Amino acid sequence: MNKKVTTSSLMKMKQEGKRITALTAYDYPFAALVDRAGIDLILVGDSVGMAVQGWDTTLPVTMDEMIYHTKLVTRACKRSLVVGDMPFMSYQSGLDKAVENAGRFLKEAGATAVKLEGGADVCPAISAMAKAGIPVQAHIGLTPQSVHQMGGFKVQRDEEQLLKDARDVQAAGAFSVVLEGIPASIAQKITQALTIPTIGIGAGPSCDGQILVLHDMLGMHDGFIPKFVKKYVDISALANQGLAEYIKEVQDGSFPSQDHSYK
Ligand code: KIV
């Protein structure tokens, strides 16, 4: 349980039929909670743009912001494998730039691996990074950085294309692949067809592992929650209750009491 998770241990989990647990995290306190809970993989997702920065998409997130958040997370993690998510335009405009940016996640931020979105188009980048010794997690299906090209955050249903993308990223050297927003039956076929672990989000129960955005599954906001998310707690409701109590007690003078004052 306390041994650091590696890309090889994730591969072994797939071979042994053990489900991989994954969540996002973006800062030290939450990464510490997630790591201590025993989650296998923490993704410092570019979903930070929507979950933390208040944007409508992940597109505005920058490399420097991702490095900053990844540093906060790796500082907290003793066991979980940390993956840094490559933001929009950090790997699309040339292989040298892609490898250089991927390297920053390992060299400056202490991540073990990086993730990028796409199928055949990003295979040259996956290969170049793998050749440089950087483990790469691929991400196919609903790829949020292509939201405008897809015409919205839409479930992807082209089975032939998805199977091809999955096989291509594996052949290019990815150690794992995220399957997002695809029918459960297609995710099952992909999972059976690949030797690398599949990590699903909105892709049904047959994937080798599951990932959710931490802020969604802990109920840290009152905004839109997609169908595939299960809210395990409602932190937002607890916070609202605590905040209302604090306001009332400050206003009526019952806080601070003797217990919270120095003699
Ligand atoms: O950015 C992110 O959090 C992700 C996950 C949803 C897989 O890419």
mmCIF file of C-alpha atoms and ligand atoms in Angstrom:
data_model
loop_
_atom_site.group_PDB
_atom_site.id
_atom_site.type_symbol
_atom_site.label_atom_id
_atom_site.label_comp_id
_atom_site.label_asym_id
_atom_site.label_seq_id
_atom_site.Cartn_x
_atom_site.Cartn_y
_atom_site.Cartn_z
ATOM 1 C CA MET A 1 0.000 0.000 0.000
ATOM 2 C CA ASN A 2 2.805 2.417 0.863
ATOM 3 C CA LYS A 3 5.029 1.601 -2.105
ATOM 4 C CA LYS A 4 5.196 4.412 -4.678
ATOM 5 C CA VAL A 5 2.999 3.667 -7.685
ATOM 6 C CA THR A 6 4.911 3.439 -10.978
ATOM 7 C CA THR A 7 3.947 3.055 -14.621
ATOM 8 C CA SER A 8 5.022 -0.625 -14.319
ATOM 9 C CA SER A 9 2.827 -1.199 -11.276
ATOM 10 C CA LEU A 10 -0.162 0.189 -13.180
ATOM 11 C CA MET A 11 0.583 -2.232 -16.034
ATOM 12 C CA LYS A 12 0.810 -5.080 -13.495
ATOM 13 C CA MET A 13 -2.558 -4.060 -12.026
ATOM 14 C CA LYS A 14 -4.133 -4.413 -15.477
ATOM 15 C CA GLN A 15 -2.539 -7.841 -15.936
ATOM 16 C CA GLU A 16 -3.821 -8.965 -12.526
ATOM 17 C CA GLY A 17 -7.303 -7.534 -13.099
ATOM 18 C CA LYS A 18 -6.976 -5.021 -10.219
ATOM 19 C CA ARG A 19 -8.890 -1.779 -10.816
ATOM 20 C CA ILE A 20 -6.823 1.446 -10.897
ATOM 21 C CA THR A 21 -8.122 4.439 -8.911
ATOM 22 C CA ALA A 22 -7.419 7.954 -10.163
ATOM 23 C CA LEU A 23 -8.545 11.500 -9.347
ATOM 24 C CA THR A 24 -7.470 15.019 -10.239
ATOM 25 C CA ALA A 25 -5.872 17.403 -7.736
ATOM 26 C CA TYR A 26 -4.459 20.876 -8.178
ATOM 27 C CA ASP A 27 -2.981 21.922 -4.817
ATOM 28 C CA TYR A 28 -1.091 20.689 -1.733
ATOM 29 C CA PRO A 29 -3.913 20.130 0.808
ATOM 30 C CA PHE A 30 -6.215 18.216 -1.529
ATOM 31 C CA ALA A 31 -3.349 16.241 -3.091
ATOM 32 C CA ALA A 32 -2.284 15.224 0.443
ATOM 33 C CA LEU A 33 -5.831 13.982 1.194
ATOM 34 C CA VAL A 34 -6.045 12.081 -2.083
ATOM 35 C CA ASP A 35 -2.565 10.554 -1.686
ATOM 36 C CA ARG A 36 -3.232 9.508 1.924
ATOM 37 C CA ALA A 37 -6.573 7.969 0.894
ATOM 38 C CA GLY A 38 -4.612 5.547 -1.306
ATOM 39 C CA ILE A 39 -5.540 6.748 -4.810
ATOM 40 C CA ASP A 40 -3.121 5.198 -7.345
ATOM 41 C CA LEU A 41 -2.815 8.060 -9.851
ATOM 42 C CA ILE A 42 -3.274 11.814 -9.437
ATOM 43 C CA LEU A 43 -3.751 13.845 -12.598
ATOM 44 C CA VAL A 44 -2.959 17.537 -12.326
ATOM 45 C CA GLY A 45 -5.546 18.137 -15.019
ATOM 46 C CA ASP A 46 -5.937 21.200 -17.181
ATOM 47 C CA SER A 47 -9.490 20.933 -15.816
ATOM 48 C CA VAL A 48 -7.935 23.289 -13.232
ATOM 49 C CA GLY A 49 -9.100 25.965 -15.710
ATOM 50 C CA MET A 50 -12.753 25.102 -15.081
ATOM 51 C CA ALA A 51 -12.611 23.645 -11.532
ATOM 52 C CA VAL A 52 -10.387 26.333 -9.965
ATOM 53 C CA GLN A 53 -9.792 29.260 -12.335
ATOM 54 C CA GLY A 54 -13.446 29.811 -13.307
ATOM 55 C CA TRP A 55 -13.078 29.504 -17.112
ATOM 56 C CA ASP A 56 -15.754 27.848 -19.320
ATOM 57 C CA THR A 57 -13.189 25.639 -21.075
ATOM 58 C CA THR A 58 -9.667 24.331 -20.445
ATOM 59 C CA LEU A 59 -8.209 26.356 -23.334
ATOM 60 C CA PRO A 60 -6.849 29.408 -21.447
ATOM 61 C CA VAL A 61 -4.653 27.353 -19.071
ATOM 62 C CA THR A 62 -0.922 28.014 -19.583
ATOM 63 C CA MET A 63 2.222 25.887 -19.211
ATOM 64 C CA ASP A 64 3.479 28.035 -16.327
ATOM 65 C CA GLU A 65 0.171 27.596 -14.480
ATOM 66 C CA MET A 66 0.327 23.821 -14.980
ATOM 67 C CA ILE A 67 3.907 23.694 -13.690
ATOM 68 C CA TYR A 68 2.878 25.733 -10.631
ATOM 69 C CA HIS A 69 -0.070 23.435 -9.794
ATOM 70 C CA THR A 70 1.950 20.268 -10.470
ATOM 71 C CA LYS A 71 4.655 21.449 -8.026
ATOM 72 C CA LEU A 72 2.016 21.896 -5.293
ATOM 73 C CA VAL A 73 0.709 18.388 -5.913
ATOM 74 C CA THR A 74 4.038 16.510 -6.125
ATOM 75 C CA ARG A 75 5.155 18.148 -2.865
ATOM 76 C CA ALA A 76 2.211 16.420 -1.152
ATOM 77 C CA CYS A 77 2.406 12.985 -2.761
ATOM 78 C CA LYS A 78 4.237 10.089 -1.170
ATOM 79 C CA ARG A 79 2.571 7.172 -2.955
ATOM 80 C CA SER A 80 0.355 8.263 -5.866
ATOM 81 C CA LEU A 81 1.834 8.511 -9.344
ATOM 82 C CA VAL A 82 1.521 12.151 -10.467
ATOM 83 C CA VAL A 83 0.695 12.949 -14.102
ATOM 84 C CA GLY A 84 0.986 16.542 -15.371
ATOM 85 C CA ASP A 85 -1.546 17.483 -18.040
ATOM 86 C CA MET A 86 -0.153 19.275 -21.088
ATOM 87 C CA PRO A 87 -2.280 22.372 -21.736
ATOM 88 C CA PHE A 88 -3.681 23.536 -25.092
ATOM 89 C CA MET A 89 -0.941 24.582 -27.547
ATOM 90 C CA SER A 90 1.905 23.202 -25.437
ATOM 91 C CA TYR A 91 2.398 20.174 -27.764
ATOM 92 C CA GLN A 92 0.452 20.900 -30.972
ATOM 93 C CA SER A 93 2.858 23.297 -32.712
ATOM 94 C CA GLY A 94 6.058 21.270 -33.098
ATOM 95 C CA LEU A 95 7.850 18.237 -31.699
ATOM 96 C CA ASP A 96 10.778 20.100 -30.121
ATOM 97 C CA LYS A 97 8.458 22.395 -28.217
ATOM 98 C CA ALA A 98 6.281 19.431 -27.195
ATOM 99 C CA VAL A 99 9.219 17.457 -25.767
ATOM 100 C CA GLU A 100 10.655 20.554 -24.062
ATOM 101 C CA ASN A 101 7.308 21.329 -22.400
ATOM 102 C CA ALA A 102 6.753 17.696 -21.382
ATOM 103 C CA GLY A 103 10.239 17.646 -19.869
ATOM 104 C CA ARG A 104 9.382 20.666 -17.691
ATOM 105 C CA PHE A 105 6.739 18.604 -15.851
ATOM 106 C CA LEU A 106 9.389 16.076 -14.792
ATOM 107 C CA LYS A 107 12.371 18.407 -14.370
ATOM 108 C CA GLU A 108 10.756 21.442 -12.697
ATOM 109 C CA ALA A 109 7.581 20.059 -11.139
ATOM 110 C CA GLY A 110 8.547 16.523 -10.079
ATOM 111 C CA ALA A 111 5.828 14.710 -12.033
ATOM 112 C CA THR A 112 6.375 11.113 -13.141
ATOM 113 C CA ALA A 113 4.470 11.368 -16.416
ATOM 114 C CA VAL A 114 2.527 13.701 -18.697
ATOM 115 C CA LYS A 115 -0.846 13.432 -20.438
ATOM 116 C CA LEU A 116 -1.903 14.833 -23.788
ATOM 117 C CA GLU A 117 -5.093 14.695 -25.845
ATOM 118 C CA GLY A 118 -5.606 13.154 -29.280
ATOM 119 C CA GLY A 119 -5.183 10.059 -31.473
ATOM 120 C CA ALA A 120 -3.083 9.611 -34.638
ATOM 121 C CA ASP A 121 -2.282 13.352 -34.835
ATOM 122 C CA VAL A 122 -0.368 13.324 -31.551
ATOM 123 C CA CYS A 123 1.434 9.981 -32.046
ATOM 124 C CA PRO A 124 4.653 11.669 -33.268
ATOM 125 C CA ALA A 125 4.659 13.745 -30.046
ATOM 126 C CA ILE A 126 4.010 10.642 -27.895
ATOM 127 C CA SER A 127 6.903 8.810 -29.603
ATOM 128 C CA ALA A 128 9.272 11.757 -29.274
ATOM 129 C CA MET A 129 8.485 12.143 -25.565
ATOM 130 C CA ALA A 130 8.787 8.395 -24.914
ATOM 131 C CA LYS A 131 12.177 8.412 -26.702
ATOM 132 C CA ALA A 132 13.244 11.216 -24.353
ATOM 133 C CA GLY A 133 12.362 9.014 -21.361
ATOM 134 C CA ILE A 134 9.083 10.747 -20.536
ATOM 135 C CA PRO A 135 6.153 8.414 -19.771
ATOM 136 C CA VAL A 136 3.040 9.576 -21.646
ATOM 137 C CA GLN A 137 -0.619 8.971 -20.904
ATOM 138 C CA ALA A 138 -2.822 9.440 -23.963
ATOM 139 C CA HIS A 139 -6.420 10.746 -23.876
ATOM 140 C CA ILE A 140 -8.984 9.906 -26.568
ATOM 141 C CA GLY A 141 -12.737 10.195 -27.116
ATOM 142 C CA LEU A 142 -14.155 13.457 -25.770
ATOM 143 C CA THR A 143 -11.023 15.597 -25.741
ATOM 144 C CA PRO A 144 -11.938 18.900 -24.041
ATOM 145 C CA GLN A 145 -9.176 20.914 -25.765
ATOM 146 C CA SER A 146 -11.031 20.252 -29.069
ATOM 147 C CA VAL A 147 -14.356 21.486 -27.669
ATOM 148 C CA HIS A 148 -14.879 23.983 -30.510
ATOM 149 C CA GLN A 149 -13.983 21.446 -33.206
ATOM 150 C CA MET A 150 -16.392 18.889 -31.637
ATOM 151 C CA GLY A 151 -19.137 21.543 -31.391
ATOM 152 C CA GLY A 152 -19.407 21.158 -27.610
ATOM 153 C CA PHE A 153 -18.596 18.605 -24.912
ATOM 154 C CA LYS A 154 -20.195 15.676 -26.776
ATOM 155 C CA VAL A 155 -20.068 11.897 -26.299
ATOM 156 C CA GLN A 156 -17.924 10.382 -29.103
ATOM 157 C CA ARG A 157 -19.444 7.305 -30.788
ATOM 158 C CA ASP A 158 -17.301 6.448 -33.844
ATOM 159 C CA GLU A 159 -16.219 2.949 -32.785
ATOM 160 C CA GLU A 160 -13.813 2.338 -35.676
ATOM 161 C CA GLN A 161 -12.043 5.666 -35.157
ATOM 162 C CA LEU A 162 -11.846 5.213 -31.378
ATOM 163 C CA LEU A 163 -10.372 1.710 -31.682
ATOM 164 C CA LYS A 164 -7.840 3.003 -34.220
ATOM 165 C CA ASP A 165 -6.894 5.944 -31.976
ATOM 166 C CA ALA A 166 -6.435 3.593 -29.019
ATOM 167 C CA ARG A 167 -4.224 1.186 -30.980
ATOM 168 C CA ASP A 168 -2.224 4.081 -32.483
ATOM 169 C CA VAL A 169 -1.406 5.749 -29.150
ATOM 170 C CA GLN A 170 -0.396 2.402 -27.668
ATOM 171 C CA ALA A 171 1.884 1.698 -30.665
ATOM 172 C CA ALA A 172 3.391 5.190 -30.329
ATOM 173 C CA GLY A 173 4.539 4.342 -26.791
ATOM 174 C CA ALA A 174 1.833 5.591 -24.382
ATOM 175 C CA PHE A 175 1.888 3.762 -21.024
ATOM 176 C CA SER A 176 -1.846 4.279 -20.470
ATOM 177 C CA VAL A 177 -4.834 5.936 -22.121
ATOM 178 C CA VAL A 178 -7.735 7.964 -20.728
ATOM 179 C CA LEU A 179 -11.063 7.153 -22.406
ATOM 180 C CA GLU A 180 -13.427 10.094 -21.942
ATOM 181 C CA GLY A 181 -17.103 10.402 -22.920
ATOM 182 C CA ILE A 182 -17.559 7.248 -24.982
ATOM 183 C CA PRO A 183 -20.218 4.494 -24.817
ATOM 184 C CA ALA A 184 -19.442 1.753 -22.279
ATOM 185 C CA SER A 185 -19.555 -0.975 -24.957
ATOM 186 C CA ILE A 186 -16.813 0.736 -27.019
ATOM 187 C CA ALA A 187 -14.663 1.327 -23.917
ATOM 188 C CA GLN A 188 -14.957 -2.385 -23.123
ATOM 189 C CA LYS A 189 -13.747 -3.355 -26.622
ATOM 190 C CA ILE A 190 -10.814 -0.912 -26.397
ATOM 191 C CA THR A 191 -9.870 -2.176 -22.936
ATOM 192 C CA GLN A 192 -9.842 -5.765 -24.209
ATOM 193 C CA ALA A 193 -7.858 -4.819 -27.332
ATOM 194 C CA LEU A 194 -5.031 -2.979 -25.511
ATOM 195 C CA THR A 195 -2.182 -4.220 -23.335
ATOM 196 C CA ILE A 196 -1.828 -0.786 -21.640
ATOM 197 C CA PRO A 197 -4.327 0.235 -18.931
ATOM 198 C CA THR A 198 -7.402 2.266 -19.885
ATOM 199 C CA ILE A 199 -8.636 4.861 -17.380
ATOM 200 C CA GLY A 200 -12.264 5.822 -17.948
ATOM 201 C CA ILE A 201 -14.235 8.989 -17.291
ATOM 202 C CA GLY A 202 -17.772 8.747 -18.628
ATOM 203 C CA ALA A 203 -16.737 5.490 -20.332
ATOM 204 C CA GLY A 204 -18.543 2.854 -18.271
ATOM 205 C CA PRO A 205 -17.422 0.172 -15.835
ATOM 206 C CA SER A 206 -15.185 -2.040 -18.017
ATOM 207 C CA CYS A 207 -12.108 0.220 -18.109
ATOM 208 C CA ASP A 208 -9.010 -0.861 -16.167
ATOM 209 C CA GLY A 209 -9.428 2.179 -13.915
ATOM 210 C CA GLN A 210 -11.618 5.222 -13.277
ATOM 211 C CA ILE A 211 -10.869 8.925 -12.909
ATOM 212 C CA LEU A 212 -13.091 11.842 -11.860
ATOM 213 C CA VAL A 213 -12.502 15.552 -11.355
ATOM 214 C CA LEU A 214 -12.021 15.926 -7.586
ATOM 215 C CA HIS A 215 -14.108 19.108 -7.323
ATOM 216 C CA ASP A 216 -17.073 17.346 -8.985
ATOM 217 C CA MET A 217 -17.016 14.145 -6.895
ATOM 218 C CA LEU A 218 -16.543 16.011 -3.601
ATOM 219 C CA GLY A 219 -19.374 18.430 -4.463
ATOM 220 C CA MET A 220 -17.140 21.474 -4.158
ATOM 221 C CA HIS A 221 -19.351 23.592 -6.409
ATOM 222 C CA ASP A 222 -23.033 24.091 -7.197
ATOM 223 C CA GLY A 223 -22.518 24.244 -10.968
ATOM 224 C CA PHE A 224 -23.246 21.750 -13.759
ATOM 225 C CA ILE A 225 -22.413 18.114 -12.991
ATOM 226 C CA PRO A 226 -22.252 15.711 -15.969
ATOM 227 C CA LYS A 227 -24.265 12.437 -15.922
ATOM 228 C CA PHE A 228 -21.148 10.296 -15.384
ATOM 229 C CA VAL A 229 -20.170 12.036 -12.115
ATOM 230 C CA LYS A 230 -21.202 10.626 -8.757
ATOM 231 C CA LYS A 231 -21.110 13.173 -5.895
ATOM 232 C CA TYR A 232 -19.631 11.226 -2.971
ATOM 233 C CA VAL A 233 -19.943 14.148 -0.514
ATOM 234 C CA ASP A 234 -21.384 17.660 -0.644
ATOM 235 C CA ILE A 235 -18.571 19.912 0.550
ATOM 236 C CA SER A 236 -20.364 22.932 -0.883
ATOM 237 C CA ALA A 237 -23.373 22.352 1.421
ATOM 238 C CA LEU A 238 -21.085 21.851 4.454
ATOM 239 C CA ALA A 239 -19.173 25.047 3.607
ATOM 240 C CA ASN A 240 -22.411 27.033 3.189
ATOM 241 C CA GLN A 241 -23.547 25.837 6.632
ATOM 242 C CA GLY A 242 -20.207 26.747 8.291
ATOM 243 C CA LEU A 243 -20.051 30.148 6.610
ATOM 244 C CA ALA A 244 -23.621 31.053 7.617
ATOM 245 C CA GLU A 245 -22.852 30.064 11.236
ATOM 246 C CA TYR A 246 -19.645 32.157 11.264
ATOM 247 C CA ILE A 247 -21.477 35.234 9.939
ATOM 248 C CA LYS A 248 -24.264 34.821 12.531
ATOM 249 C CA GLU A 249 -21.804 34.368 15.454
ATOM 250 C CA VAL A 250 -19.629 37.351 14.463
ATOM 251 C CA GLN A 251 -22.722 39.492 14.058
ATOM 252 C CA ASP A 252 -24.308 38.449 17.394
ATOM 253 C CA GLY A 253 -20.956 38.609 19.248
ATOM 254 C CA SER A 254 -20.817 34.923 20.261
ATOM 255 C CA PHE A 255 -17.536 34.446 18.329
ATOM 256 C CA PRO A 256 -14.855 34.663 19.557
ATOM 257 C CA SER A 257 -15.801 33.225 22.941
ATOM 258 C CA GLN A 258 -13.423 32.862 25.936
ATOM 259 C CA ASP A 259 -12.288 29.531 24.422
ATOM 260 C CA HIS A 260 -10.956 31.288 21.339
ATOM 261 C CA SER A 261 -9.395 34.289 23.176
ATOM 262 C CA TYR A 262 -6.032 34.705 24.937
ATOM 263 C CA LYS A 263 -5.888 35.428 28.724
HETATM 264 O O1 KIV B 1 -8.037 17.710 -17.215
HETATM 265 C C1 KIV B 1 -8.555 16.714 -16.677
HETATM 266 O O2 KIV B 1 -8.939 16.724 -15.510
HETATM 267 C C2 KIV B 1 -8.714 15.517 -17.488
HETATM 268 C C3 KIV B 1 -9.514 14.405 -16.897
HETATM 269 C C4 KIV B 1 -10.938 14.740 -16.976
HETATM 270 C C5 KIV B 1 -9.204 13.094 -17.515
HETATM 271 O O3 KIV B 1 -8.243 15.458 -18.574
#
